[in-house]
Amino acid sequence: MMPQDEKRFQEKIRAIQDTMFVIGGKWKIPVILSVYRGNRRFNDILASIPKITNRVLSKELKHLEENLLISRTIVSKYPVRIEYTVTDYCLSIDKVAKPMEEWGKGHKKKISKQS
Amino acid sequence: MMPQDEKRFQEKIRAIQDTMFVIGGKWKIPVILSVYRGNRRFNDILASIPKITNRVLSKELKHLEENLLISRTIVSKYPVRIEYTVTDYCLSIDKVAKPMEEWGKGHKKKISKQS
DNA sequence: GATACCTGTATACAAAAGGATACTTAAAAT
DNA sequence: ATTTTAAGTATCCTTTTGTATACAGGTATC
């Protein structure tokens, strides 16, 4: 039998790996933030995130849609016009994104200080 | 000139990408947690994290050491014995890891509910 | 009729991350 | 003398991620 705290440790690992699967990688949170910020159209999102390419953006949007964080709506058929918006559920990401933002800012200072 | 909030948005993105660079990926936080938990020796850490391999662990430890989160000490030369410990600075990761753990647990429920 | 706009997809490729397995070095245990 | 242990490294391979560029399909504009 596995000790209680060992079991809890394994669950912790799994939960964090699940989170990483959904919002990990270089682009997923930036895409969410961009849409959250008001960029609803593909090319606007594309332009708002430095160095992202259309292929990567397309894939990330699909992944986020599958994970219920972004919704995609066809607002006009001719011409094709799509709108991306964040879901209500997506707002929960803020609880993770905010700490990450703060930690990143602090880390930059830390690293530049030691040199 | 870029508007103020646009500039702040770009900084946000960069901060999050910096964080992702340091602790992103499948294994980095699990490794930190394992060491924090008391696993100090290579093979103990290896055994504590399901499915990680020695090659990957070796690389992750090096990366974490370079980013001041883990420290590596040679405790005995013959035989070689190394000890890994978390740095004081590493404790700041908890501010990110905890929300990720919670979000991951909630997400699993969310996904299983919709099916 | 030619060209540009929008929202992507298709193709080809390069780089990074992750995985499987064997090996090393030197001491300690049997 | 052989095996085991510790802490990795070396080699090769697969998968994922990212990049570059071209193209599609339909509308609108010149």
mmCIF file with all atom_site columns, N, CA, C and O (backbone and C1' of nucleotides) in Angstrom, chain D:
data_model
loop_
_atom_site.group_PDB
_atom_site.id
_atom_site.type_symbol
_atom_site.label_atom_id
_atom_site.label_alt_id
_atom_site.label_comp_id
_atom_site.label_asym_id
_atom_site.label_entity_id
_atom_site.label_seq_id
_atom_site.pdbx_PDB_ins_code
_atom_site.Cartn_x
_atom_site.Cartn_y
_atom_site.Cartn_z
_atom_site.occupancy
_atom_site.B_iso_or_equiv
_atom_site.pdbx_formal_charge
_atom_site.auth_seq_id
_atom_site.auth_comp_id
_atom_site.auth_asym_id
_atom_site.auth_atom_id
_atom_site.pdbx_PDB_model_num
ATOM 1   P P     . DA D 1 1  ? 40.541  -11.676 -9.050  1.00 0.00 ? 1  DA D P     1
ATOM 2   O "O5'" . DA D 1 1  ? 39.572  -12.925 -8.532  1.00 0.00 ? 1  DA D "O5'" 1
ATOM 3   C "C5'" . DA D 1 1  ? 39.144  -13.893 -9.462  1.00 0.00 ? 1  DA D "C5'" 1
ATOM 4   C "C4'" . DA D 1 1  ? 37.627  -13.899 -9.572  1.00 0.00 ? 1  DA D "C4'" 1
ATOM 5   C "C3'" . DA D 1 1  ? 37.080  -13.034 -10.725 1.00 0.00 ? 1  DA D "C3'" 1
ATOM 6   O "O3'" . DA D 1 1  ? 35.997  -13.762 -11.286 1.00 0.00 ? 1  DA D "O3'" 1
ATOM 7   C "C1'" . DA D 1 1  ? 36.147  -12.285 -8.674  1.00 0.00 ? 1  DA D "C1'" 1
ATOM 8   P P     . DT D 1 2  ? 35.326  -13.357 -12.681 1.00 0.00 ? 2  DT D P     1
ATOM 9   O "O5'" . DT D 1 2  ? 33.938  -12.847 -12.081 1.00 0.00 ? 2  DT D "O5'" 1
ATOM 10  C "C5'" . DT D 1 2  ? 33.148  -13.763 -11.305 1.00 0.00 ? 2  DT D "C5'" 1
ATOM 11  C "C4'" . DT D 1 2  ? 31.988  -13.031 -10.669 1.00 0.00 ? 2  DT D "C4'" 1
ATOM 12  C "C3'" . DT D 1 2  ? 31.142  -12.187 -11.638 1.00 0.00 ? 2  DT D "C3'" 1
ATOM 13  O "O3'" . DT D 1 2  ? 29.814  -12.707 -11.567 1.00 0.00 ? 2  DT D "O3'" 1
ATOM 14  C "C1'" . DT D 1 2  ? 31.625  -10.978 -9.646  1.00 0.00 ? 2  DT D "C1'" 1
ATOM 15  P P     . DT D 1 3  ? 28.598  -12.061 -12.457 1.00 0.00 ? 3  DT D P     1
ATOM 16  O "O5'" . DT D 1 3  ? 27.937  -11.105 -11.371 1.00 0.00 ? 3  DT D "O5'" 1
ATOM 17  C "C5'" . DT D 1 3  ? 27.612  -11.637 -10.085 1.00 0.00 ? 3  DT D "C5'" 1
ATOM 18  C "C4'" . DT D 1 3  ? 27.071  -10.522 -9.207  1.00 0.00 ? 3  DT D "C4'" 1
ATOM 19  C "C3'" . DT D 1 3  ? 26.049  -9.626  -9.881  1.00 0.00 ? 3  DT D "C3'" 1
ATOM 20  O "O3'" . DT D 1 3  ? 24.902  -9.597  -9.050  1.00 0.00 ? 3  DT D "O3'" 1
ATOM 21  C "C1'" . DT D 1 3  ? 27.722  -8.323  -8.810  1.00 0.00 ? 3  DT D "C1'" 1
ATOM 22  P P     . DT D 1 4  ? 23.598  -8.731  -9.399  1.00 0.00 ? 4  DT D P     1
ATOM 23  O "O5'" . DT D 1 4  ? 23.855  -7.410  -8.558  1.00 0.00 ? 4  DT D "O5'" 1
ATOM 24  C "C5'" . DT D 1 4  ? 24.109  -7.514  -7.149  1.00 0.00 ? 4  DT D "C5'" 1
ATOM 25  C "C4'" . DT D 1 4  ? 24.251  -6.124  -6.549  1.00 0.00 ? 4  DT D "C4'" 1
ATOM 26  C "C3'" . DT D 1 4  ? 23.233  -5.115  -7.073  1.00 0.00 ? 4  DT D "C3'" 1
ATOM 27  O "O3'" . DT D 1 4  ? 22.608  -4.519  -5.951  1.00 0.00 ? 4  DT D "O3'" 1
ATOM 28  C "C1'" . DT D 1 4  ? 25.445  -4.237  -7.227  1.00 0.00 ? 4  DT D "C1'" 1
ATOM 29  P P     . DT D 1 5  ? 21.493  -3.398  -6.063  1.00 0.00 ? 5  DT D P     1
ATOM 30  O "O5'" . DT D 1 5  ? 22.305  -2.048  -5.871  1.00 0.00 ? 5  DT D "O5'" 1
ATOM 31  C "C5'" . DT D 1 5  ? 23.079  -1.822  -4.690  1.00 0.00 ? 5  DT D "C5'" 1
ATOM 32  C "C4'" . DT D 1 5  ? 23.694  -0.434  -4.775  1.00 0.00 ? 5  DT D "C4'" 1
ATOM 33  C "C3'" . DT D 1 5  ? 22.748  0.623   -5.323  1.00 0.00 ? 5  DT D "C3'" 1
ATOM 34  O "O3'" . DT D 1 5  ? 22.709  1.707   -4.400  1.00 0.00 ? 5  DT D "O3'" 1
ATOM 35  C "C1'" . DT D 1 5  ? 24.825  0.684   -6.466  1.00 0.00 ? 5  DT D "C1'" 1
ATOM 36  P P     . DA D 1 6  ? 21.721  2.934   -4.578  1.00 0.00 ? 6  DA D P     1
ATOM 37  O "O5'" . DA D 1 6  ? 22.659  4.037   -5.239  1.00 0.00 ? 6  DA D "O5'" 1
ATOM 38  C "C5'" . DA D 1 6  ? 23.779  4.546   -4.513  1.00 0.00 ? 6  DA D "C5'" 1
ATOM 39  C "C4'" . DA D 1 6  ? 24.460  5.611   -5.346  1.00 0.00 ? 6  DA D "C4'" 1
ATOM 40  C "C3'" . DA D 1 6  ? 23.480  6.595   -5.988  1.00 0.00 ? 6  DA D "C3'" 1
ATOM 41  O "O3'" . DA D 1 6  ? 23.874  7.909   -5.608  1.00 0.00 ? 6  DA D "O3'" 1
ATOM 42  C "C1'" . DA D 1 6  ? 24.959  5.681   -7.627  1.00 0.00 ? 6  DA D "C1'" 1
ATOM 43  P P     . DA D 1 7  ? 22.976  9.161   -5.959  1.00 0.00 ? 7  DA D P     1
ATOM 44  O "O5'" . DA D 1 7  ? 23.599  9.589   -7.362  1.00 0.00 ? 7  DA D "O5'" 1
ATOM 45  C "C5'" . DA D 1 7  ? 24.923  10.119  -7.406  1.00 0.00 ? 7  DA D "C5'" 1
ATOM 46  C "C4'" . DA D 1 7  ? 25.293  10.365  -8.840  1.00 0.00 ? 7  DA D "C4'" 1
ATOM 47  C "C3'" . DA D 1 7  ? 24.259  11.187  -9.636  1.00 0.00 ? 7  DA D "C3'" 1
ATOM 48  O "O3'" . DA D 1 7  ? 24.907  12.199  -10.381 1.00 0.00 ? 7  DA D "O3'" 1
ATOM 49  C "C1'" . DA D 1 7  ? 24.803  9.235   -10.778 1.00 0.00 ? 7  DA D "C1'" 1
ATOM 50  P P     . DG D 1 8  ? 24.091  13.482  -10.790 1.00 0.00 ? 8  DG D P     1
ATOM 51  O "O5'" . DG D 1 8  ? 23.071  12.904  -11.886 1.00 0.00 ? 8  DG D "O5'" 1
ATOM 52  C "C5'" . DG D 1 8  ? 23.302  13.201  -13.255 1.00 0.00 ? 8  DG D "C5'" 1
ATOM 53  C "C4'" . DG D 1 8  ? 24.370  12.268  -13.820 1.00 0.00 ? 8  DG D "C4'" 1
ATOM 54  C "C3'" . DG D 1 8  ? 24.542  12.385  -15.317 1.00 0.00 ? 8  DG D "C3'" 1
ATOM 55  O "O3'" . DG D 1 8  ? 25.526  13.340  -15.599 1.00 0.00 ? 8  DG D "O3'" 1
ATOM 56  C "C1'" . DG D 1 8  ? 24.701  10.115  -14.526 1.00 0.00 ? 8  DG D "C1'" 1
ATOM 57  P P     . DT D 1 9  ? 25.471  14.084  -16.969 1.00 0.00 ? 9  DT D P     1
ATOM 58  O "O5'" . DT D 1 9  ? 26.093  13.016  -17.990 1.00 0.00 ? 9  DT D "O5'" 1
ATOM 59  C "C5'" . DT D 1 9  ? 27.455  12.602  -17.862 1.00 0.00 ? 9  DT D "C5'" 1
ATOM 60  C "C4'" . DT D 1 9  ? 27.791  11.688  -19.031 1.00 0.00 ? 9  DT D "C4'" 1
ATOM 61  C "C3'" . DT D 1 9  ? 27.507  12.296  -20.396 1.00 0.00 ? 9  DT D "C3'" 1
ATOM 62  O "O3'" . DT D 1 9  ? 28.614  11.974  -21.231 1.00 0.00 ? 9  DT D "O3'" 1
ATOM 63  C "C1'" . DT D 1 9  ? 26.338  10.262  -20.176 1.00 0.00 ? 9  DT D "C1'" 1
ATOM 64  P P     . DA D 1 10 ? 28.671  12.488  -22.742 1.00 0.00 ? 10 DA D P     1
ATOM 65  O "O5'" . DA D 1 10 ? 28.149  11.228  -23.573 1.00 0.00 ? 10 DA D "O5'" 1
ATOM 66  C "C5'" . DA D 1 10 ? 28.672  9.920   -23.327 1.00 0.00 ? 10 DA D "C5'" 1
ATOM 67  C "C4'" . DA D 1 10 ? 28.281  9.004   -24.468 1.00 0.00 ? 10 DA D "C4'" 1
ATOM 68  C "C3'" . DA D 1 10 ? 28.003  9.696   -25.795 1.00 0.00 ? 10 DA D "C3'" 1
ATOM 69  O "O3'" . DA D 1 10 ? 28.548  8.890   -26.837 1.00 0.00 ? 10 DA D "O3'" 1
ATOM 70  C "C1'" . DA D 1 10 ? 26.029  8.568   -25.063 1.00 0.00 ? 10 DA D "C1'" 1
ATOM 71  P P     . DT D 1 11 ? 28.526  9.343   -28.347 1.00 0.00 ? 11 DT D P     1
ATOM 72  O "O5'" . DT D 1 11 ? 27.231  8.568   -28.879 1.00 0.00 ? 11 DT D "O5'" 1
ATOM 73  C "C5'" . DT D 1 11 ? 27.125  7.154   -28.681 1.00 0.00 ? 11 DT D "C5'" 1
ATOM 74  C "C4'" . DT D 1 11 ? 25.787  6.656   -29.188 1.00 0.00 ? 11 DT D "C4'" 1
ATOM 75  C "C3'" . DT D 1 11 ? 25.290  7.339   -30.462 1.00 0.00 ? 11 DT D "C3'" 1
ATOM 76  O "O3'" . DT D 1 11 ? 25.128  6.359   -31.466 1.00 0.00 ? 11 DT D "O3'" 1
ATOM 77  C "C1'" . DT D 1 11 ? 23.559  7.176   -28.857 1.00 0.00 ? 11 DT D "C1'" 1
ATOM 78  P P     . DC D 1 12 ? 24.795  6.808   -32.981 1.00 0.00 ? 12 DC D P     1
ATOM 79  O "O5'" . DC D 1 12 ? 23.235  6.484   -33.057 1.00 0.00 ? 12 DC D "O5'" 1
ATOM 80  C "C5'" . DC D 1 12 ? 22.746  5.209   -32.586 1.00 0.00 ? 12 DC D "C5'" 1
ATOM 81  C "C4'" . DC D 1 12 ? 21.253  5.279   -32.397 1.00 0.00 ? 12 DC D "C4'" 1
ATOM 82  C "C3'" . DC D 1 12 ? 20.508  5.907   -33.586 1.00 0.00 ? 12 DC D "C3'" 1
ATOM 83  O "O3'" . DC D 1 12 ? 19.592  4.955   -34.114 1.00 0.00 ? 12 DC D "O3'" 1
ATOM 84  C "C1'" . DC D 1 12 ? 19.739  6.775   -31.517 1.00 0.00 ? 12 DC D "C1'" 1
ATOM 85  P P     . DC D 1 13 ? 18.752  5.304   -35.443 1.00 0.00 ? 13 DC D P     1
ATOM 86  O "O5'" . DC D 1 13 ? 17.324  5.629   -34.823 1.00 0.00 ? 13 DC D "O5'" 1
ATOM 87  C "C5'" . DC D 1 13 ? 16.705  4.710   -33.900 1.00 0.00 ? 13 DC D "C5'" 1
ATOM 88  C "C4'" . DC D 1 13 ? 15.492  5.380   -33.279 1.00 0.00 ? 13 DC D "C4'" 1
ATOM 89  C "C3'" . DC D 1 13 ? 14.578  6.063   -34.287 1.00 0.00 ? 13 DC D "C3'" 1
ATOM 90  O "O3'" . DC D 1 13 ? 13.338  5.355   -34.353 1.00 0.00 ? 13 DC D "O3'" 1
ATOM 91  C "C1'" . DC D 1 13 ? 14.963  7.434   -32.355 1.00 0.00 ? 13 DC D "C1'" 1
ATOM 92  P P     . DT D 1 14 ? 12.166  5.896   -35.352 1.00 0.00 ? 14 DT D P     1
ATOM 93  O "O5'" . DT D 1 14 ? 11.213  6.717   -34.371 1.00 0.00 ? 14 DT D "O5'" 1
ATOM 94  C "C5'" . DT D 1 14 ? 10.795  6.138   -33.134 1.00 0.00 ? 14 DT D "C5'" 1
ATOM 95  C "C4'" . DT D 1 14 ? 9.915   7.140   -32.402 1.00 0.00 ? 14 DT D "C4'" 1
ATOM 96  C "C3'" . DT D 1 14 ? 8.815   7.749   -33.277 1.00 0.00 ? 14 DT D "C3'" 1
ATOM 97  O "O3'" . DT D 1 14 ? 7.600   7.614   -32.549 1.00 0.00 ? 14 DT D "O3'" 1
ATOM 98  C "C1'" . DT D 1 14 ? 10.117  9.473   -32.257 1.00 0.00 ? 14 DT D "C1'" 1
ATOM 99  P P     . DT D 1 15 ? 6.206   8.205   -33.134 1.00 0.00 ? 15 DT D P     1
ATOM 100 O "O5'" . DT D 1 15 ? 6.093   9.607   -32.385 1.00 0.00 ? 15 DT D "O5'" 1
ATOM 101 C "C5'" . DT D 1 15 ? 6.267   9.654   -30.963 1.00 0.00 ? 15 DT D "C5'" 1
ATOM 102 C "C4'" . DT D 1 15 ? 6.148   11.096  -30.496 1.00 0.00 ? 15 DT D "C4'" 1
ATOM 103 C "C3'" . DT D 1 15 ? 4.974   11.853  -31.126 1.00 0.00 ? 15 DT D "C3'" 1
ATOM 104 O "O3'" . DT D 1 15 ? 4.227   12.361  -30.041 1.00 0.00 ? 15 DT D "O3'" 1
ATOM 105 C "C1'" . DT D 1 15 ? 6.981   13.115  -31.304 1.00 0.00 ? 15 DT D "C1'" 1
ATOM 106 P P     . DT D 1 16 ? 2.918   13.316  -30.234 1.00 0.00 ? 16 DT D P     1
ATOM 107 O "O5'" . DT D 1 16 ? 3.503   14.792  -30.050 1.00 0.00 ? 16 DT D "O5'" 1
ATOM 108 C "C5'" . DT D 1 16 ? 4.278   15.086  -28.885 1.00 0.00 ? 16 DT D "C5'" 1
ATOM 109 C "C4'" . DT D 1 16 ? 4.875   16.465  -29.007 1.00 0.00 ? 16 DT D "C4'" 1
ATOM 110 C "C3'" . DT D 1 16 ? 3.864   17.555  -29.396 1.00 0.00 ? 16 DT D "C3'" 1
ATOM 111 O "O3'" . DT D 1 16 ? 3.936   18.511  -28.367 1.00 0.00 ? 16 DT D "O3'" 1
ATOM 112 C "C1'" . DT D 1 16 ? 5.849   17.738  -30.689 1.00 0.00 ? 16 DT D "C1'" 1
ATOM 113 P P     . DT D 1 17 ? 3.019   19.844  -28.299 1.00 0.00 ? 17 DT D P     1
ATOM 114 O "O5'" . DT D 1 17 ? 3.972   20.917  -29.013 1.00 0.00 ? 17 DT D "O5'" 1
ATOM 115 C "C5'" . DT D 1 17 ? 5.255   21.177  -28.466 1.00 0.00 ? 17 DT D "C5'" 1
ATOM 116 C "C4'" . DT D 1 17 ? 6.013   22.124  -29.371 1.00 0.00 ? 17 DT D "C4'" 1
ATOM 117 C "C3'" . DT D 1 17 ? 5.203   23.353  -29.827 1.00 0.00 ? 17 DT D "C3'" 1
ATOM 118 O "O3'" . DT D 1 17 ? 5.893   24.477  -29.335 1.00 0.00 ? 17 DT D "O3'" 1
ATOM 119 C "C1'" . DT D 1 17 ? 6.434   22.396  -31.621 1.00 0.00 ? 17 DT D "C1'" 1
ATOM 120 P P     . DG D 1 18 ? 5.404   25.975  -29.603 1.00 0.00 ? 18 DG D P     1
ATOM 121 O "O5'" . DG D 1 18 ? 6.197   26.310  -30.939 1.00 0.00 ? 18 DG D "O5'" 1
ATOM 122 C "C5'" . DG D 1 18 ? 7.618   26.386  -30.922 1.00 0.00 ? 18 DG D "C5'" 1
ATOM 123 C "C4'" . DG D 1 18 ? 8.123   26.690  -32.323 1.00 0.00 ? 18 DG D "C4'" 1
ATOM 124 C "C3'" . DG D 1 18 ? 7.456   27.898  -32.996 1.00 0.00 ? 18 DG D "C3'" 1
ATOM 125 O "O3'" . DG D 1 18 ? 8.479   28.835  -33.304 1.00 0.00 ? 18 DG D "O3'" 1
ATOM 126 C "C1'" . DG D 1 18 ? 7.604   26.059  -34.478 1.00 0.00 ? 18 DG D "C1'" 1
ATOM 127 P P     . DT D 1 19 ? 8.229   30.165  -34.055 1.00 0.00 ? 19 DT D P     1
ATOM 128 O "O5'" . DT D 1 19 ? 8.599   29.776  -35.561 1.00 0.00 ? 19 DT D "O5'" 1
ATOM 129 C "C5'" . DT D 1 19 ? 9.925   29.364  -35.864 1.00 0.00 ? 19 DT D "C5'" 1
ATOM 130 C "C4'" . DT D 1 19 ? 10.103  29.259  -37.368 1.00 0.00 ? 19 DT D "C4'" 1
ATOM 131 C "C3'" . DT D 1 19 ? 9.538   30.439  -38.160 1.00 0.00 ? 19 DT D "C3'" 1
ATOM 132 O "O3'" . DT D 1 19 ? 10.569  30.934  -38.998 1.00 0.00 ? 19 DT D "O3'" 1
ATOM 133 C "C1'" . DT D 1 19 ? 8.806   28.386  -39.090 1.00 0.00 ? 19 DT D "C1'" 1
ATOM 134 P P     . DA D 1 20 ? 10.343  32.277  -39.827 1.00 0.00 ? 20 DA D P     1
ATOM 135 O "O5'" . DA D 1 20 ? 10.254  31.755  -41.332 1.00 0.00 ? 20 DA D "O5'" 1
ATOM 136 C "C5'" . DA D 1 20 ? 10.814  30.515  -41.729 1.00 0.00 ? 20 DA D "C5'" 1
ATOM 137 C "C4'" . DA D 1 20 ? 10.431  30.277  -43.183 1.00 0.00 ? 20 DA D "C4'" 1
ATOM 138 C "C3'" . DA D 1 20 ? 9.847   31.486  -43.905 1.00 0.00 ? 20 DA D "C3'" 1
ATOM 139 O "O3'" . DA D 1 20 ? 10.467  31.560  -45.177 1.00 0.00 ? 20 DA D "O3'" 1
ATOM 140 C "C1'" . DA D 1 20 ? 8.309   29.683  -44.004 1.00 0.00 ? 20 DA D "C1'" 1
ATOM 141 P P     . DT D 1 21 ? 10.163  32.765  -46.158 1.00 0.00 ? 21 DT D P     1
ATOM 142 O "O5'" . DT D 1 21 ? 9.038   32.146  -47.102 1.00 0.00 ? 21 DT D "O5'" 1
ATOM 143 C "C5'" . DT D 1 21 ? 9.234   30.839  -47.645 1.00 0.00 ? 21 DT D "C5'" 1
ATOM 144 C "C4'" . DT D 1 21 ? 7.950   30.331  -48.244 1.00 0.00 ? 21 DT D "C4'" 1
ATOM 145 C "C3'" . DT D 1 21 ? 7.135   31.391  -49.009 1.00 0.00 ? 21 DT D "C3'" 1
ATOM 146 O "O3'" . DT D 1 21 ? 7.123   31.026  -50.374 1.00 0.00 ? 21 DT D "O3'" 1
ATOM 147 C "C1'" . DT D 1 21 ? 5.752   29.968  -47.722 1.00 0.00 ? 21 DT D "C1'" 1
ATOM 148 P P     . DA D 1 22 ? 6.367   31.973  -51.464 1.00 0.00 ? 22 DA D P     1
ATOM 149 O "O5'" . DA D 1 22 ? 5.241   30.971  -51.990 1.00 0.00 ? 22 DA D "O5'" 1
ATOM 150 C "C5'" . DA D 1 22 ? 5.483   29.562  -51.994 1.00 0.00 ? 22 DA D "C5'" 1
ATOM 151 C "C4'" . DA D 1 22 ? 4.158   28.823  -52.088 1.00 0.00 ? 22 DA D "C4'" 1
ATOM 152 C "C3'" . DA D 1 22 ? 3.147   29.496  -53.017 1.00 0.00 ? 22 DA D "C3'" 1
ATOM 153 O "O3'" . DA D 1 22 ? 2.642   28.510  -53.900 1.00 0.00 ? 22 DA D "O3'" 1
ATOM 154 C "C1'" . DA D 1 22 ? 2.156   29.058  -50.909 1.00 0.00 ? 22 DA D "C1'" 1
ATOM 155 P P     . DC D 1 23 ? 1.675   28.919  -55.104 1.00 0.00 ? 23 DC D P     1
ATOM 156 O "O5'" . DC D 1 23 ? 0.231   28.545  -54.534 1.00 0.00 ? 23 DC D "O5'" 1
ATOM 157 C "C5'" . DC D 1 23 ? -0.018  27.207  -54.109 1.00 0.00 ? 23 DC D "C5'" 1
ATOM 158 C "C4'" . DC D 1 23 ? -1.326  27.172  -53.351 1.00 0.00 ? 23 DC D "C4'" 1
ATOM 159 C "C3'" . DC D 1 23 ? -2.502  27.772  -54.125 1.00 0.00 ? 23 DC D "C3'" 1
ATOM 160 O "O3'" . DC D 1 23 ? -3.447  26.745  -54.364 1.00 0.00 ? 23 DC D "O3'" 1
ATOM 161 C "C1'" . DC D 1 23 ? -2.468  28.496  -51.850 1.00 0.00 ? 23 DC D "C1'" 1
ATOM 162 P P     . DA D 1 24 ? -4.687  27.009  -55.374 1.00 0.00 ? 24 DA D P     1
ATOM 163 O "O5'" . DA D 1 24 ? -5.972  26.940  -54.438 1.00 0.00 ? 24 DA D "O5'" 1
ATOM 164 C "C5'" . DA D 1 24 ? -6.133  25.879  -53.492 1.00 0.00 ? 24 DA D "C5'" 1
ATOM 165 C "C4'" . DA D 1 24 ? -7.289  26.235  -52.569 1.00 0.00 ? 24 DA D "C4'" 1
ATOM 166 C "C3'" . DA D 1 24 ? -8.454  26.888  -53.295 1.00 0.00 ? 24 DA D "C3'" 1
ATOM 167 O "O3'" . DA D 1 24 ? -9.624  26.121  -53.097 1.00 0.00 ? 24 DA D "O3'" 1
ATOM 168 C "C1'" . DA D 1 24 ? -7.764  28.208  -51.400 1.00 0.00 ? 24 DA D "C1'" 1
ATOM 169 P P     . DG D 1 25 ? -10.876 26.194  -54.107 1.00 0.00 ? 25 DG D P     1
ATOM 170 O "O5'" . DG D 1 25 ? -12.153 26.379  -53.182 1.00 0.00 ? 25 DG D "O5'" 1
ATOM 171 C "C5'" . DG D 1 25 ? -12.060 26.800  -51.841 1.00 0.00 ? 25 DG D "C5'" 1
ATOM 172 C "C4'" . DG D 1 25 ? -13.041 27.936  -51.544 1.00 0.00 ? 25 DG D "C4'" 1
ATOM 173 C "C3'" . DG D 1 25 ? -13.857 28.430  -52.747 1.00 0.00 ? 25 DG D "C3'" 1
ATOM 174 O "O3'" . DG D 1 25 ? -15.169 28.711  -52.295 1.00 0.00 ? 25 DG D "O3'" 1
ATOM 175 C "C1'" . DG D 1 25 ? -12.580 30.216  -51.872 1.00 0.00 ? 25 DG D "C1'" 1
ATOM 176 P P     . DG D 1 26 ? -16.416 28.869  -53.311 1.00 0.00 ? 26 DG D P     1
ATOM 177 O "O5'" . DG D 1 26 ? -16.949 30.323  -53.003 1.00 0.00 ? 26 DG D "O5'" 1
ATOM 178 C "C5'" . DG D 1 26 ? -17.340 30.663  -51.672 1.00 0.00 ? 26 DG D "C5'" 1
ATOM 179 C "C4'" . DG D 1 26 ? -17.085 32.127  -51.451 1.00 0.00 ? 26 DG D "C4'" 1
ATOM 180 C "C3'" . DG D 1 26 ? -17.711 33.031  -52.528 1.00 0.00 ? 26 DG D "C3'" 1
ATOM 181 O "O3'" . DG D 1 26 ? -18.701 33.860  -51.942 1.00 0.00 ? 26 DG D "O3'" 1
ATOM 182 C "C1'" . DG D 1 26 ? -15.518 33.712  -51.959 1.00 0.00 ? 26 DG D "C1'" 1
ATOM 183 P P     . DT D 1 27 ? -19.476 35.015  -52.743 1.00 0.00 ? 27 DT D P     1
ATOM 184 O "O5'" . DT D 1 27 ? -18.770 36.307  -52.165 1.00 0.00 ? 27 DT D "O5'" 1
ATOM 185 C "C5'" . DT D 1 27 ? -18.800 36.553  -50.751 1.00 0.00 ? 27 DT D "C5'" 1
ATOM 186 C "C4'" . DT D 1 27 ? -18.078 37.857  -50.488 1.00 0.00 ? 27 DT D "C4'" 1
ATOM 187 C "C3'" . DT D 1 27 ? -18.662 39.031  -51.260 1.00 0.00 ? 27 DT D "C3'" 1
ATOM 188 O "O3'" . DT D 1 27 ? -18.969 40.073  -50.345 1.00 0.00 ? 27 DT D "O3'" 1
ATOM 189 C "C1'" . DT D 1 27 ? -16.314 38.870  -51.636 1.00 0.00 ? 27 DT D "C1'" 1
ATOM 190 P P     . DA D 1 28 ? -19.686 41.403  -50.810 1.00 0.00 ? 28 DA D P     1
ATOM 191 O "O5'" . DA D 1 28 ? -18.438 42.348  -51.085 1.00 0.00 ? 28 DA D "O5'" 1
ATOM 192 C "C5'" . DA D 1 28 ? -17.464 42.550  -50.056 1.00 0.00 ? 28 DA D "C5'" 1
ATOM 193 C "C4'" . DA D 1 28 ? -16.376 43.470  -50.582 1.00 0.00 ? 28 DA D "C4'" 1
ATOM 194 C "C3'" . DA D 1 28 ? -16.889 44.678  -51.365 1.00 0.00 ? 28 DA D "C3'" 1
ATOM 195 O "O3'" . DA D 1 28 ? -16.232 45.822  -50.838 1.00 0.00 ? 28 DA D "O3'" 1
ATOM 196 C "C1'" . DA D 1 28 ? -15.261 43.515  -52.635 1.00 0.00 ? 28 DA D "C1'" 1
ATOM 197 P P     . DT D 1 29 ? -16.524 47.258  -51.326 1.00 0.00 ? 29 DT D P     1
ATOM 198 O "O5'" . DT D 1 29 ? -15.240 47.502  -52.255 1.00 0.00 ? 29 DT D "O5'" 1
ATOM 199 C "C5'" . DT D 1 29 ? -13.926 47.337  -51.703 1.00 0.00 ? 29 DT D "C5'" 1
ATOM 200 C "C4'" . DT D 1 29 ? -12.887 47.568  -52.789 1.00 0.00 ? 29 DT D "C4'" 1
ATOM 201 C "C3'" . DT D 1 29 ? -13.113 48.820  -53.641 1.00 0.00 ? 29 DT D "C3'" 1
ATOM 202 O "O3'" . DT D 1 29 ? -11.890 49.541  -53.704 1.00 0.00 ? 29 DT D "O3'" 1
ATOM 203 C "C1'" . DT D 1 29 ? -12.725 46.952  -55.023 1.00 0.00 ? 29 DT D "C1'" 1
ATOM 204 P P     . DC D 1 30 ? -11.895 51.029  -54.215 1.00 0.00 ? 30 DC D P     1
ATOM 205 O "O5'" . DC D 1 30 ? -11.045 50.889  -55.571 1.00 0.00 ? 30 DC D "O5'" 1
ATOM 206 C "C5'" . DC D 1 30 ? -9.685  50.412  -55.513 1.00 0.00 ? 30 DC D "C5'" 1
ATOM 207 C "C4'" . DC D 1 30 ? -9.185  50.106  -56.923 1.00 0.00 ? 30 DC D "C4'" 1
ATOM 208 C "C3'" . DC D 1 30 ? -9.391  51.253  -57.930 1.00 0.00 ? 30 DC D "C3'" 1
ATOM 209 O "O3'" . DC D 1 30 ? -8.152  51.576  -58.545 1.00 0.00 ? 30 DC D "O3'" 1
ATOM 210 C "C1'" . DC D 1 30 ? -10.214 49.200  -58.815 1.00 0.00 ? 30 DC D "C1'" 1
#
